JSON list of C-alpha atoms in Angstrom, two decimals:
[
{"chain": "L", "resi": 1117, "resn": "MET", "atom": "CA", "xyz": [-34.95, -24.47, -22.29]},
{"chain": "L", "resi": 1118, "resn": "ASN", "atom": "CA", "xyz": [-34.34, -27.65, -20.29]},
{"chain": "L", "resi": 1119, "resn": "ASP", "atom": "CA", "xyz": [-35.05, -29.82, -23.33]},
{"chain": "L", "resi": 1120, "resn": "PHE", "atom": "CA", "xyz": [-32.56, -27.83, -25.39]},
{"chain": "L", "resi": 1121, "resn": "LEU", "atom": "CA", "xyz": [-29.83, -28.22, -22.76]},
{"chain": "L", "resi": 1122, "resn": "LEU", "atom": "CA", "xyz": [-30.51, -31.93, -22.36]},
{"chain": "L", "resi": 1123, "resn": "LYS", "atom": "CA", "xyz": [-30.48, -32.46, -26.11]},
{"chain": "L", "resi": 1124, "resn": "TYR", "atom": "CA", "xyz": [-27.04, -30.90, -26.55]},
{"chain": "L", "resi": 1125, "resn": "GLY", "atom": "CA", "xyz": [-25.57, -32.18, -23.28]},
{"chain": "L", "resi": 1126, "resn": "LEU", "atom": "CA", "xyz": [-25.15, -28.76, -21.70]},
{"chain": "L", "resi": 1127, "resn": "VAL", "atom": "CA", "xyz": [-26.83, -29.46, -18.37]},
{"chain": "L", "resi": 1128, "resn": "ASP", "atom": "CA", "xyz": [-23.60, -30.22, -16.52]},
{"chain": "L", "resi": 1129, "resn": "ASN", "atom": "CA", "xyz": [-21.81, -27.06, -17.66]},
{"chain": "L", "resi": 1130, "resn": "LYS", "atom": "CA", "xyz": [-21.06, -24.99, -14.57]},
{"chain": "L", "resi": 1131, "resn": "TRP", "atom": "CA", "xyz": [-21.32, -21.68, -16.44]},
{"chain": "L", "resi": 1132, "resn": "LEU", "atom": "CA", "xyz": [-25.12, -22.03, -16.45]},
{"chain": "L", "resi": 1133, "resn": "LEU", "atom": "CA", "xyz": [-25.25, -21.40, -12.71]},
{"chain": "L", "resi": 1134, "resn": "GLU", "atom": "CA", "xyz": [-22.20, -19.14, -12.53]},
{"chain": "L", "resi": 1135, "resn": "ALA", "atom": "CA", "xyz": [-23.50, -16.81, -15.24]},
{"chain": "L", "resi": 1136, "resn": "GLN", "atom": "CA", "xyz": [-26.66, -16.25, -13.25]},
{"chain": "L", "resi": 1137, "resn": "PHE", "atom": "CA", "xyz": [-24.64, -14.84, -10.33]},
{"chain": "L", "resi": 1138, "resn": "GLN", "atom": "CA", "xyz": [-21.99, -13.11, -12.43]},
{"chain": "L", "resi": 1139, "resn": "HIS", "atom": "CA", "xyz": [-24.59, -10.99, -14.18]},
{"chain": "L", "resi": 1140, "resn": "VAL", "atom": "CA", "xyz": [-25.94, -9.63, -10.89]},
{"chain": "L", "resi": 1141, "resn": "TYR", "atom": "CA", "xyz": [-23.24, -9.78, -8.20]},
{"chain": "L", "resi": 1142, "resn": "THR", "atom": "CA", "xyz": [-20.42, -7.35, -7.56]},
{"chain": "L", "resi": 1143, "resn": "HIS", "atom": "CA", "xyz": [-16.96, -8.51, -8.67]},
{"chain": "L", "resi": 1144, "resn": "GLN", "atom": "CA", "xyz": [-15.76, -8.89, -5.08]},
{"chain": "L", "resi": 1145, "resn": "LYS", "atom": "CA", "xyz": [-18.70, -11.06, -4.03]},
{"chain": "L", "resi": 1146, "resn": "PHE", "atom": "CA", "xyz": [-18.66, -13.08, -7.25]},
{"chain": "L", "resi": 1147, "resn": "ARG", "atom": "CA", "xyz": [-14.97, -13.96, -6.70]},
{"chain": "L", "resi": 1148, "resn": "LYS", "atom": "CA", "xyz": [-15.91, -15.50, -3.35]},
{"chain": "L", "resi": 1149, "resn": "LEU", "atom": "CA", "xyz": [-18.69, -17.49, -4.97]},
{"chain": "L", "resi": 1150, "resn": "GLN", "atom": "CA", "xyz": [-16.32, -18.62, -7.73]},
{"chain": "L", "resi": 1151, "resn": "ALA", "atom": "CA", "xyz": [-14.08, -20.18, -5.08]},
{"chain": "L", "resi": 1152, "resn": "GLN", "atom": "CA", "xyz": [-17.05, -22.32, -4.03]},
{"chain": "L", "resi": 1153, "resn": "PHE", "atom": "CA", "xyz": [-17.73, -23.30, -7.65]},
{"chain": "L", "resi": 1154, "resn": "ARG", "atom": "CA", "xyz": [-14.10, -24.39, -8.03]},
{"chain": "L", "resi": 1155, "resn": "GLY", "atom": "CA", "xyz": [-14.19, -26.25, -4.72]},
{"chain": "L", "resi": 1156, "resn": "LYS", "atom": "CA", "xyz": [-17.23, -28.34, -5.63]},
{"chain": "L", "resi": 1157, "resn": "ALA", "atom": "CA", "xyz": [-15.08, -30.32, -8.05]},
{"chain": "L", "resi": 1158, "resn": "ASN", "atom": "CA", "xyz": [-13.35, -31.90, -5.02]},
{"chain": "L", "resi": 1159, "resn": "CYS", "atom": "CA", "xyz": [-16.61, -32.82, -3.28]},
{"chain": "L", "resi": 1160, "resn": "ILE", "atom": "CA", "xyz": [-17.95, -36.35, -3.07]},
{"chain": "L", "resi": 1161, "resn": "THR", "atom": "CA", "xyz": [-21.76, -36.55, -3.16]},
{"chain": "L", "resi": 1162, "resn": "ARG", "atom": "CA", "xyz": [-23.93, -39.52, -2.22]},
{"chain": "L", "resi": 1163, "resn": "LEU", "atom": "CA", "xyz": [-27.73, -39.72, -2.24]},
{"chain": "L", "resi": 1164, "resn": "THR", "atom": "CA", "xyz": [-28.91, -41.25, 1.04]},
{"chain": "L", "resi": 1165, "resn": "ASN", "atom": "CA", "xyz": [-32.67, -40.77, 0.86]},
{"chain": "L", "resi": 1166, "resn": "SER", "atom": "CA", "xyz": [-35.27, -39.54, -1.61]},
{"chain": "L", "resi": 1167, "resn": "ALA", "atom": "CA", "xyz": [-39.06, -39.30, -1.51]},
{"chain": "L", "resi": 1168, "resn": "LEU", "atom": "CA", "xyz": [-41.70, -37.06, -3.12]},
{"chain": "L", "resi": 1169, "resn": "GLY", "atom": "CA", "xyz": [-39.24, -34.53, -4.50]},
{"chain": "L", "resi": 1170, "resn": "TYR", "atom": "CA", "xyz": [-37.28, -34.30, -1.25]},
{"chain": "L", "resi": 1171, "resn": "SER", "atom": "CA", "xyz": [-33.72, -35.63, -1.41]},
{"chain": "L", "resi": 1172, "resn": "VAL", "atom": "CA", "xyz": [-31.07, -36.01, 1.26]},
{"chain": "L", "resi": 1173, "resn": "TYR", "atom": "CA", "xyz": [-27.41, -36.10, 0.28]},
{"chain": "L", "resi": 1174, "resn": "GLU", "atom": "CA", "xyz": [-24.18, -36.73, 2.08]},
{"chain": "L", "resi": 1175, "resn": "ALA", "atom": "CA", "xyz": [-21.50, -34.39, 0.72]},
{"chain": "L", "resi": 1176, "resn": "GLY", "atom": "CA", "xyz": [-17.87, -34.47, 1.77]},
{"chain": "L", "resi": 1177, "resn": "GLU", "atom": "CA", "xyz": [-14.40, -33.28, 0.95]},
{"chain": "L", "resi": 1178, "resn": "GLN", "atom": "CA", "xyz": [-10.91, -34.52, 1.82]},
{"chain": "L", "resi": 1179, "resn": "VAL", "atom": "CA", "xyz": [-9.19, -31.43, 3.23]},
{"chain": "L", "resi": 1180, "resn": "SER", "atom": "CA", "xyz": [-6.07, -33.25, 4.49]},
{"chain": "L", "resi": 1181, "resn": "SER", "atom": "CA", "xyz": [-4.65, -36.74, 4.88]},
{"chain": "L", "resi": 1182, "resn": "SER", "atom": "CA", "xyz": [-6.49, -37.17, 8.19]},
{"chain": "L", "resi": 1183, "resn": "ILE", "atom": "CA", "xyz": [-9.47, -34.80, 7.92]},
{"chain": "L", "resi": 1184, "resn": "PHE", "atom": "CA", "xyz": [-12.61, -35.40, 5.86]},
{"chain": "L", "resi": 1185, "resn": "ASN", "atom": "CA", "xyz": [-15.35, -32.79, 6.07]},
{"chain": "L", "resi": 1186, "resn": "LYS", "atom": "CA", "xyz": [-18.83, -34.27, 5.77]},
{"chain": "L", "resi": 1187, "resn": "PHE", "atom": "CA", "xyz": [-22.17, -32.45, 5.69]},
{"chain": "L", "resi": 1188, "resn": "THR", "atom": "CA", "xyz": [-25.81, -33.29, 5.06]},
{"chain": "L", "resi": 1189, "resn": "VAL", "atom": "CA", "xyz": [-27.42, -31.44, 2.17]},
{"chain": "L", "resi": 1190, "resn": "THR", "atom": "CA", "xyz": [-31.16, -31.46, 1.53]},
{"chain": "L", "resi": 1191, "resn": "TYR", "atom": "CA", "xyz": [-32.85, -30.53, -1.73]},
{"chain": "L", "resi": 1192, "resn": "ASN", "atom": "CA", "xyz": [-36.55, -29.87, -2.26]},
{"chain": "L", "resi": 1193, "resn": "SER", "atom": "CA", "xyz": [-37.28, -29.96, -5.98]},
{"chain": "L", "resi": 1194, "resn": "VAL", "atom": "CA", "xyz": [-40.85, -28.69, -5.50]},
{"chain": "L", "resi": 1195, "resn": "ALA", "atom": "CA", "xyz": [-39.81, -25.57, -3.58]},
{"chain": "L", "resi": 1196, "resn": "ALA", "atom": "CA", "xyz": [-36.46, -25.33, -5.44]},
{"chain": "L", "resi": 1197, "resn": "GLN", "atom": "CA", "xyz": [-34.73, -25.12, -2.08]},
{"chain": "L", "resi": 1198, "resn": "VAL", "atom": "CA", "xyz": [-31.31, -26.42, -1.10]},
{"chain": "L", "resi": 1199, "resn": "LYS", "atom": "CA", "xyz": [-29.82, -26.36, 2.39]},
{"chain": "L", "resi": 1200, "resn": "CYS", "atom": "CA", "xyz": [-26.45, -27.49, 3.67]},
{"chain": "L", "resi": 1201, "resn": "GLN", "atom": "CA", "xyz": [-25.52, -28.36, 7.22]},
{"chain": "L", "resi": 1202, "resn": "CYS", "atom": "CA", "xyz": [-22.44, -26.11, 7.02]},
{"chain": "L", "resi": 1203, "resn": "LEU", "atom": "CA", "xyz": [-24.78, -23.05, 6.98]},
{"chain": "L", "resi": 1204, "resn": "LEU", "atom": "CA", "xyz": [-22.47, -20.96, 4.79]},
{"chain": "L", "resi": 1205, "resn": "PHE", "atom": "CA", "xyz": [-25.41, -19.33, 3.03]},
{"chain": "L", "resi": 1206, "resn": "GLU", "atom": "CA", "xyz": [-27.11, -18.49, 6.32]},
{"chain": "L", "resi": 1207, "resn": "SER", "atom": "CA", "xyz": [-23.95, -16.93, 7.76]},
{"chain": "L", "resi": 1208, "resn": "ARG", "atom": "CA", "xyz": [-22.22, -15.39, 4.71]},
{"chain": "L", "resi": 1209, "resn": "GLY", "atom": "CA", "xyz": [-24.93, -15.14, 2.08]},
{"chain": "L", "resi": 1210, "resn": "ILE", "atom": "CA", "xyz": [-23.29, -17.35, -0.57]},
{"chain": "L", "resi": 1211, "resn": "LEU", "atom": "CA", "xyz": [-24.03, -20.94, -1.52]},
{"chain": "L", "resi": 1212, "resn": "CYS", "atom": "CA", "xyz": [-21.41, -23.45, -0.41]},
{"chain": "L", "resi": 1213, "resn": "ARG", "atom": "CA", "xyz": [-19.61, -25.94, -2.62]},
{"chain": "L", "resi": 1214, "resn": "TYR", "atom": "CA", "xyz": [-21.63, -28.82, -1.19]},
{"chain": "L", "resi": 1215, "resn": "ALA", "atom": "CA", "xyz": [-24.96, -27.21, -2.08]},
{"chain": "L", "resi": 1216, "resn": "LEU", "atom": "CA", "xyz": [-23.65, -26.32, -5.53]},
{"chain": "L", "resi": 1217, "resn": "ARG", "atom": "CA", "xyz": [-22.52, -29.91, -5.99]},
{"chain": "L", "resi": 1218, "resn": "VAL", "atom": "CA", "xyz": [-26.01, -31.18, -5.15]},
{"chain": "L", "resi": 1219, "resn": "LEU", "atom": "CA", "xyz": [-27.58, -28.66, -7.53]},
{"chain": "L", "resi": 1220, "resn": "SER", "atom": "CA", "xyz": [-25.32, -29.97, -10.28]},
{"chain": "L", "resi": 1221, "resn": "PHE", "atom": "CA", "xyz": [-26.21, -33.54, -9.34]},
{"chain": "L", "resi": 1222, "resn": "GLU", "atom": "CA", "xyz": [-29.91, -32.62, -9.59]},
{"chain": "L", "resi": 1223, "resn": "ARG", "atom": "CA", "xyz": [-29.23, -30.93, -12.95]},
{"chain": "L", "resi": 1224, "resn": "VAL", "atom": "CA", "xyz": [-30.51, -27.59, -11.75]},
{"chain": "L", "resi": 1225, "resn": "ILE", "atom": "CA", "xyz": [-29.69, -24.92, -14.34]},
{"chain": "L", "resi": 1226, "resn": "GLN", "atom": "CA", "xyz": [-31.25, -21.95, -12.57]},
{"chain": "L", "resi": 1227, "resn": "VAL", "atom": "CA", "xyz": [-31.26, -21.34, -8.83]},
{"chain": "L", "resi": 1228, "resn": "SER", "atom": "CA", "xyz": [-34.17, -19.82, -6.96]},
{"chain": "L", "resi": 1229, "resn": "PRO", "atom": "CA", "xyz": [-34.07, -16.00, -6.63]},
{"chain": "L", "resi": 1230, "resn": "ARG", "atom": "CA", "xyz": [-33.88, -16.47, -2.85]},
{"chain": "L", "resi": 1231, "resn": "TYR", "atom": "CA", "xyz": [-30.21, -17.41, -3.27]},
{"chain": "L", "resi": 1232, "resn": "ILE", "atom": "CA", "xyz": [-29.33, -14.28, -5.22]},
{"chain": "L", "resi": 1233, "resn": "LEU", "atom": "CA", "xyz": [-29.29, -11.64, -2.51]},
{"chain": "L", "resi": 1234, "resn": "GLU", "atom": "CA", "xyz": [-29.99, -8.07, -3.49]},
{"chain": "L", "resi": 1235, "resn": "ARG", "atom": "CA", "xyz": [-27.45, -6.72, -1.01]},
{"chain": "L", "resi": 1236, "resn": "TRP", "atom": "CA", "xyz": [-24.64, -8.20, -3.14]},
{"chain": "L", "resi": 1237, "resn": "SER", "atom": "CA", "xyz": [-26.06, -6.72, -6.35]},
{"chain": "L", "resi": 1238, "resn": "LYS", "atom": "CA", "xyz": [-24.11, -4.28, -8.51]},
{"chain": "L", "resi": 1239, "resn": "LYS", "atom": "CA", "xyz": [-27.14, -1.98, -8.54]},
{"chain": "L", "resi": 1240, "resn": "VAL", "atom": "CA", "xyz": [-27.30, -1.57, -4.77]},
{"chain": "L", "resi": 1241, "resn": "LYS", "atom": "CA", "xyz": [-25.61, 1.59, -3.49]},
{"chain": "L", "resi": 1242, "resn": "ARG", "atom": "CA", "xyz": [-23.14, 0.85, -0.70]},
{"chain": "L", "resi": 1243, "resn": "ARG", "atom": "CA", "xyz": [-23.93, 2.82, 2.43]},
{"chain": "L", "resi": 1244, "resn": "HIS", "atom": "CA", "xyz": [-20.42, 3.35, 3.77]},
{"chain": "L", "resi": 1245, "resn": "ALA", "atom": "CA", "xyz": [-20.90, 7.04, 4.50]},
{"chain": "L", "resi": 1246, "resn": "HIS", "atom": "CA", "xyz": [-19.83, 6.49, 8.12]},
{"chain": "L", "resi": 1247, "resn": "ILE", "atom": "CA", "xyz": [-16.45, 5.21, 6.97]},
{"chain": "L", "resi": 1248, "resn": "LYS", "atom": "CA", "xyz": [-14.05, 8.13, 6.56]},
{"chain": "L", "resi": 1249, "resn": "SER", "atom": "CA", "xyz": [-12.32, 8.35, 3.23]},
{"chain": "L", "resi": 1250, "resn": "SER", "atom": "CA", "xyz": [-8.74, 7.20, 3.12]},
{"chain": "L", "resi": 1251, "resn": "HIS", "atom": "CA", "xyz": [-5.99, 7.33, 0.52]},
{"chain": "L", "resi": 1252, "resn": "ASP", "atom": "CA", "xyz": [-4.85, 3.91, 1.70]},
{"chain": "L", "resi": 1253, "resn": "GLU", "atom": "CA", "xyz": [-7.09, 1.38, -0.11]},
{"chain": "L", "resi": 1254, "resn": "SER", "atom": "CA", "xyz": [-5.62, -1.47, 1.95]},
{"chain": "L", "resi": 1255, "resn": "LEU", "atom": "CA", "xyz": [-7.25, 0.10, 5.04]},
{"chain": "L", "resi": 1256, "resn": "LEU", "atom": "CA", "xyz": [-10.52, 1.07, 3.35]},
{"chain": "L", "resi": 1257, "resn": "GLU", "atom": "CA", "xyz": [-11.29, -2.30, 1.74]},
{"chain": "L", "resi": 1258, "resn": "PRO", "atom": "CA", "xyz": [-11.40, -4.44, 4.93]},
{"chain": "L", "resi": 1259, "resn": "ARG", "atom": "CA", "xyz": [-13.55, -1.84, 6.69]},
{"chain": "L", "resi": 1260, "resn": "SER", "atom": "CA", "xyz": [-16.07, -1.95, 3.84]},
{"chain": "L", "resi": 1261, "resn": "LYS", "atom": "CA", "xyz": [-16.01, -5.73, 3.99]},
{"chain": "L", "resi": 1262, "resn": "TRP", "atom": "CA", "xyz": [-16.63, -5.73, 7.75]},
{"chain": "L", "resi": 1263, "resn": "PHE", "atom": "CA", "xyz": [-19.52, -3.32, 7.27]},
{"chain": "L", "resi": 1264, "resn": "ASP", "atom": "CA", "xyz": [-21.17, -5.59, 4.67]},
{"chain": "L", "resi": 1265, "resn": "GLU", "atom": "CA", "xyz": [-20.77, -8.65, 6.89]},
{"chain": "L", "resi": 1266, "resn": "LEU", "atom": "CA", "xyz": [-22.23, -6.85, 9.90]},
{"chain": "L", "resi": 1267, "resn": "MET", "atom": "CA", "xyz": [-25.17, -5.63, 7.81]},
{"chain": "L", "resi": 1268, "resn": "PHE", "atom": "CA", "xyz": [-25.88, -9.17, 6.66]},
{"chain": "L", "resi": 1269, "resn": "CYS", "atom": "CA", "xyz": [-25.70, -10.63, 10.18]},
{"chain": "L", "resi": 1270, "resn": "SER", "atom": "CA", "xyz": [-27.82, -7.86, 11.68]},
{"chain": "L", "resi": 1271, "resn": "GLN", "atom": "CA", "xyz": [-30.55, -8.28, 9.09]},
{"chain": "L", "resi": 1272, "resn": "ASN", "atom": "CA", "xyz": [-30.78, -11.98, 9.92]},
{"chain": "L", "resi": 1273, "resn": "ILE", "atom": "CA", "xyz": [-31.07, -11.15, 13.62]},
{"chain": "L", "resi": 1274, "resn": "TYR", "atom": "CA", "xyz": [-33.73, -8.49, 13.04]},
{"chain": "L", "resi": 1275, "resn": "LYS", "atom": "CA", "xyz": [-35.75, -10.81, 10.84]},
{"chain": "L", "resi": 1276, "resn": "PHE", "atom": "CA", "xyz": [-35.66, -13.55, 13.48]},
{"chain": "L", "resi": 1277, "resn": "ALA", "atom": "CA", "xyz": [-36.36, -11.27, 16.45]},
{"chain": "L", "resi": 1278, "resn": "SER", "atom": "CA", "xyz": [-39.28, -9.45, 14.81]},
{"chain": "L", "resi": 1279, "resn": "GLU", "atom": "CA", "xyz": [-41.43, -12.59, 15.01]},
{"chain": "L", "resi": 1280, "resn": "PHE", "atom": "CA", "xyz": [-42.07, -12.29, 18.77]},
{"chain": "L", "resi": 1281, "resn": "GLU", "atom": "CA", "xyz": [-42.20, -9.40, 21.21]},
{"chain": "L", "resi": 1282, "resn": "GLU", "atom": "CA", "xyz": [-40.17, -11.36, 23.77]},
{"chain": "L", "resi": 1283, "resn": "LEU", "atom": "CA", "xyz": [-37.35, -11.76, 21.27]},
{"chain": "L", "resi": 1284, "resn": "ILE", "atom": "CA", "xyz": [-37.38, -8.03, 20.56]},
{"chain": "L", "resi": 1285, "resn": "ALA", "atom": "CA", "xyz": [-36.98, -7.33, 24.29]},
{"chain": "L", "resi": 1286, "resn": "ILE", "atom": "CA", "xyz": [-34.03, -9.74, 24.47]},
{"chain": "L", "resi": 1287, "resn": "LEU", "atom": "CA", "xyz": [-32.44, -8.03, 21.47]},
{"chain": "L", "resi": 1288, "resn": "HIS", "atom": "CA", "xyz": [-32.85, -4.57, 23.04]},
{"chain": "L", "resi": 1289, "resn": "ARG", "atom": "CA", "xyz": [-31.17, -5.70, 26.26]},
{"chain": "L", "resi": 1290, "resn": "ALA", "atom": "CA", "xyz": [-28.33, -7.34, 24.36]},
{"chain": "L", "resi": 1291, "resn": "TYR", "atom": "CA", "xyz": [-27.92, -4.25, 22.19]},
{"chain": "L", "resi": 1292, "resn": "ASP", "atom": "CA", "xyz": [-27.64, -1.93, 25.22]},
{"chain": "L", "resi": 1293, "resn": "ASN", "atom": "CA", "xyz": [-25.04, -4.19, 26.87]},
{"chain": "L", "resi": 1294, "resn": "VAL", "atom": "CA", "xyz": [-23.00, -4.50, 23.69]},
{"chain": "L", "resi": 1295, "resn": "MET", "atom": "CA", "xyz": [-23.05, -0.72, 23.10]},
{"chain": "L", "resi": 1296, "resn": "VAL", "atom": "CA", "xyz": [-21.77, -0.04, 26.63]},
{"chain": "L", "resi": 1297, "resn": "GLU", "atom": "CA", "xyz": [-18.98, -2.59, 26.22]},
{"chain": "L", "resi": 1298, "resn": "MET", "atom": "CA", "xyz": [-17.96, -1.25, 22.81]},
{"chain": "L", "resi": 1299, "resn": "GLU", "atom": "CA", "xyz": [-17.95, 2.37, 24.01]},
{"chain": "L", "resi": 1300, "resn": "GLU", "atom": "CA", "xyz": [-15.71, 1.43, 26.96]},
{"chain": "L", "resi": 1301, "resn": "LEU", "atom": "CA", "xyz": [-13.33, -0.42, 24.66]},
{"chain": "L", "resi": 1302, "resn": "LYS", "atom": "CA", "xyz": [-13.26, 2.47, 22.20]},
{"chain": "L", "resi": 1303, "resn": "ALA", "atom": "CA", "xyz": [-12.56, 4.96, 25.01]},
{"chain": "L", "resi": 1304, "resn": "LYS", "atom": "CA", "xyz": [-9.64, 2.84, 26.25]},
{"chain": "L", "resi": 1305, "resn": "GLY", "atom": "CA", "xyz": [-8.27, 2.69, 22.74]},
{"chain": "L", "resi": 1306, "resn": "LYS", "atom": "CA", "xyz": [-8.44, 6.48, 22.38]},
{"chain": "L", "resi": 1307, "resn": "GLU", "atom": "CA", "xyz": [-6.75, 6.95, 25.78]},
{"chain": "L", "resi": 1308, "resn": "THR", "atom": "CA", "xyz": [-3.91, 4.61, 24.83]},
{"chain": "L", "resi": 1309, "resn": "TYR", "atom": "CA", "xyz": [-3.46, 6.40, 21.50]},
{"chain": "L", "resi": 1310, "resn": "SER", "atom": "CA", "xyz": [-3.49, 9.81, 23.20]},
{"chain": "L", "resi": 1311, "resn": "LEU", "atom": "CA", "xyz": [-0.79, 8.83, 25.72]},
{"chain": "L", "resi": 1312, "resn": "SER", "atom": "CA", "xyz": [1.46, 7.33, 23.07]},
{"chain": "L", "resi": 1313, "resn": "HIS", "atom": "CA", "xyz": [0.94, 10.42, 20.90]},
{"chain": "L", "resi": 1314, "resn": "GLU", "atom": "CA", "xyz": [1.91, 12.75, 23.79]},
{"chain": "L", "resi": 1315, "resn": "ASP", "atom": "CA", "xyz": [5.06, 10.72, 24.49]},
{"chain": "L", "resi": 1316, "resn": "ALA", "atom": "CA", "xyz": [6.05, 11.00, 20.85]},
{"chain": "L", "resi": 1317, "resn": "ASN", "atom": "CA", "xyz": [5.51, 14.79, 20.91]},
{"chain": "L", "resi": 1318, "resn": "LEU", "atom": "CA", "xyz": [7.59, 15.21, 24.10]},
{"chain": "L", "resi": 1319, "resn": "GLU", "atom": "CA", "xyz": [10.41, 13.21, 22.58]},
{"chain": "L", "resi": 1320, "resn": "SER", "atom": "CA", "xyz": [10.35, 15.42, 19.49]},
{"chain": "L", "resi": 1321, "resn": "ILE", "atom": "CA", "xyz": [10.41, 18.61, 21.63]},
{"chain": "L", "resi": 1322, "resn": "ASN", "atom": "CA", "xyz": [13.40, 17.36, 23.64]},
{"chain": "L", "resi": 1323, "resn": "GLU", "atom": "CA", "xyz": [15.27, 16.66, 20.46]},
{"chain": "L", "resi": 1324, "resn": "LEU", "atom": "CA", "xyz": [14.60, 20.22, 19.25]},
{"chain": "L", "resi": 1325, "resn": "GLU", "atom": "CA", "xyz": [15.52, 21.92, 22.55]},
{"chain": "L", "resi": 1326, "resn": "SER", "atom": "CA", "xyz": [18.72, 19.94, 23.09]},
{"chain": "L", "resi": 1327, "resn": "PRO", "atom": "CA", "xyz": [20.71, 20.00, 19.85]},
{"chain": "L", "resi": 1328, "resn": "PRO", "atom": "CA", "xyz": [23.89, 17.98, 19.74]},
{"chain": "L", "resi": 1329, "resn": "ARG", "atom": "CA", "xyz": [27.03, 19.86, 20.95]},
{"chain": "L", "resi": 1330, "resn": "VAL", "atom": "CA", "xyz": [29.63, 20.50, 18.30]},
{"chain": "L", "resi": 1331, "resn": "ARG", "atom": "CA", "xyz": [33.29, 20.69, 19.33]},
{"chain": "L", "resi": 1332, "resn": "THR", "atom": "CA", "xyz": [35.10, 23.78, 18.01]},
{"chain": "L", "resi": 1333, "resn": "ARG", "atom": "CA", "xyz": [38.35, 23.48, 16.15]},
{"chain": "L", "resi": 1334, "resn": "GLY", "atom": "CA", "xyz": [41.67, 24.57, 17.66]},
{"chain": "L", "resi": 1335, "resn": "ARG", "atom": "CA", "xyz": [42.99, 24.51, 21.16]},
{"chain": "L", "resi": 1336, "resn": "PRO", "atom": "CA", "xyz": [40.72, 25.21, 24.15]},
{"chain": "L", "resi": 1337, "resn": "LYS", "atom": "CA", "xyz": [40.71, 28.83, 25.44]},
{"chain": "L", "resi": 1338, "resn": "ASN", "atom": "CA", "xyz": [41.72, 27.81, 28.95]},
{"chain": "L", "resi": 1339, "resn": "ARG", "atom": "CA", "xyz": [44.89, 26.27, 27.59]},
{"chain": "L", "resi": 1340, "resn": "LEU", "atom": "CA", "xyz": [45.79, 29.53, 25.80]},
{"chain": "L", "resi": 1341, "resn": "SER", "atom": "CA", "xyz": [45.18, 31.71, 28.85]},
{"chain": "L", "resi": 1342, "resn": "SER", "atom": "CA", "xyz": [47.36, 29.52, 31.06]},
{"chain": "L", "resi": 1343, "resn": "LYS", "atom": "CA", "xyz": [50.35, 30.03, 28.76]},
{"chain": "L", "resi": 1344, "resn": "LEU", "atom": "CA", "xyz": [49.88, 33.79, 28.58]},
{"chain": "L", "resi": 1345, "resn": "ASP", "atom": "CA", "xyz": [49.79, 34.04, 32.36]},
{"chain": "L", "resi": 1346, "resn": "LYS", "atom": "CA", "xyz": [53.16, 32.39, 32.52]}
]
């Protein structure tokens, strides 16, 4: 396969890597990855060190007239492993433009399966049962996104903490404290909503009980009676 691509000069074609993700990822997640593929065209890559299949790159991008982002990217050709200092993959689960740039520089045509996360796969059923259905898609979409991001972060934490019993104890304490704080905040939010809702109901009742007074046509009755008395 590699010989065929080299022979016909297809190694540098970005679709070789993109197609690998497009076939597996959901449309929403693939669009985010596509933004990184487009962004790698603006990256400047420089090899700073290389030995025994281990290469160190300096990758950067001019984001404004005065700001130049620069990160260190390492690539291990033996383990087929790439890692960027920006830690986008570790935090969001997608390869960054700098890592993709280095993979292109190394003429990698197929990334390791470790970078194609199953949780972003089309075949994985989304577990959003706790999210109440809504007719407003603009409200439902961000909540689903937040849920996916929290799931990804929590799995990283669980994986790290499960290595030592002391870390598990720390995680349990932090979890209890966070739950208490979130429950208090949620209760305050409900109380605020309840008060504002009651005020709105009282205002509506007042409007119903006190209809606007309508002036009758003709002369007032007191004016008529005064003339008759005379």
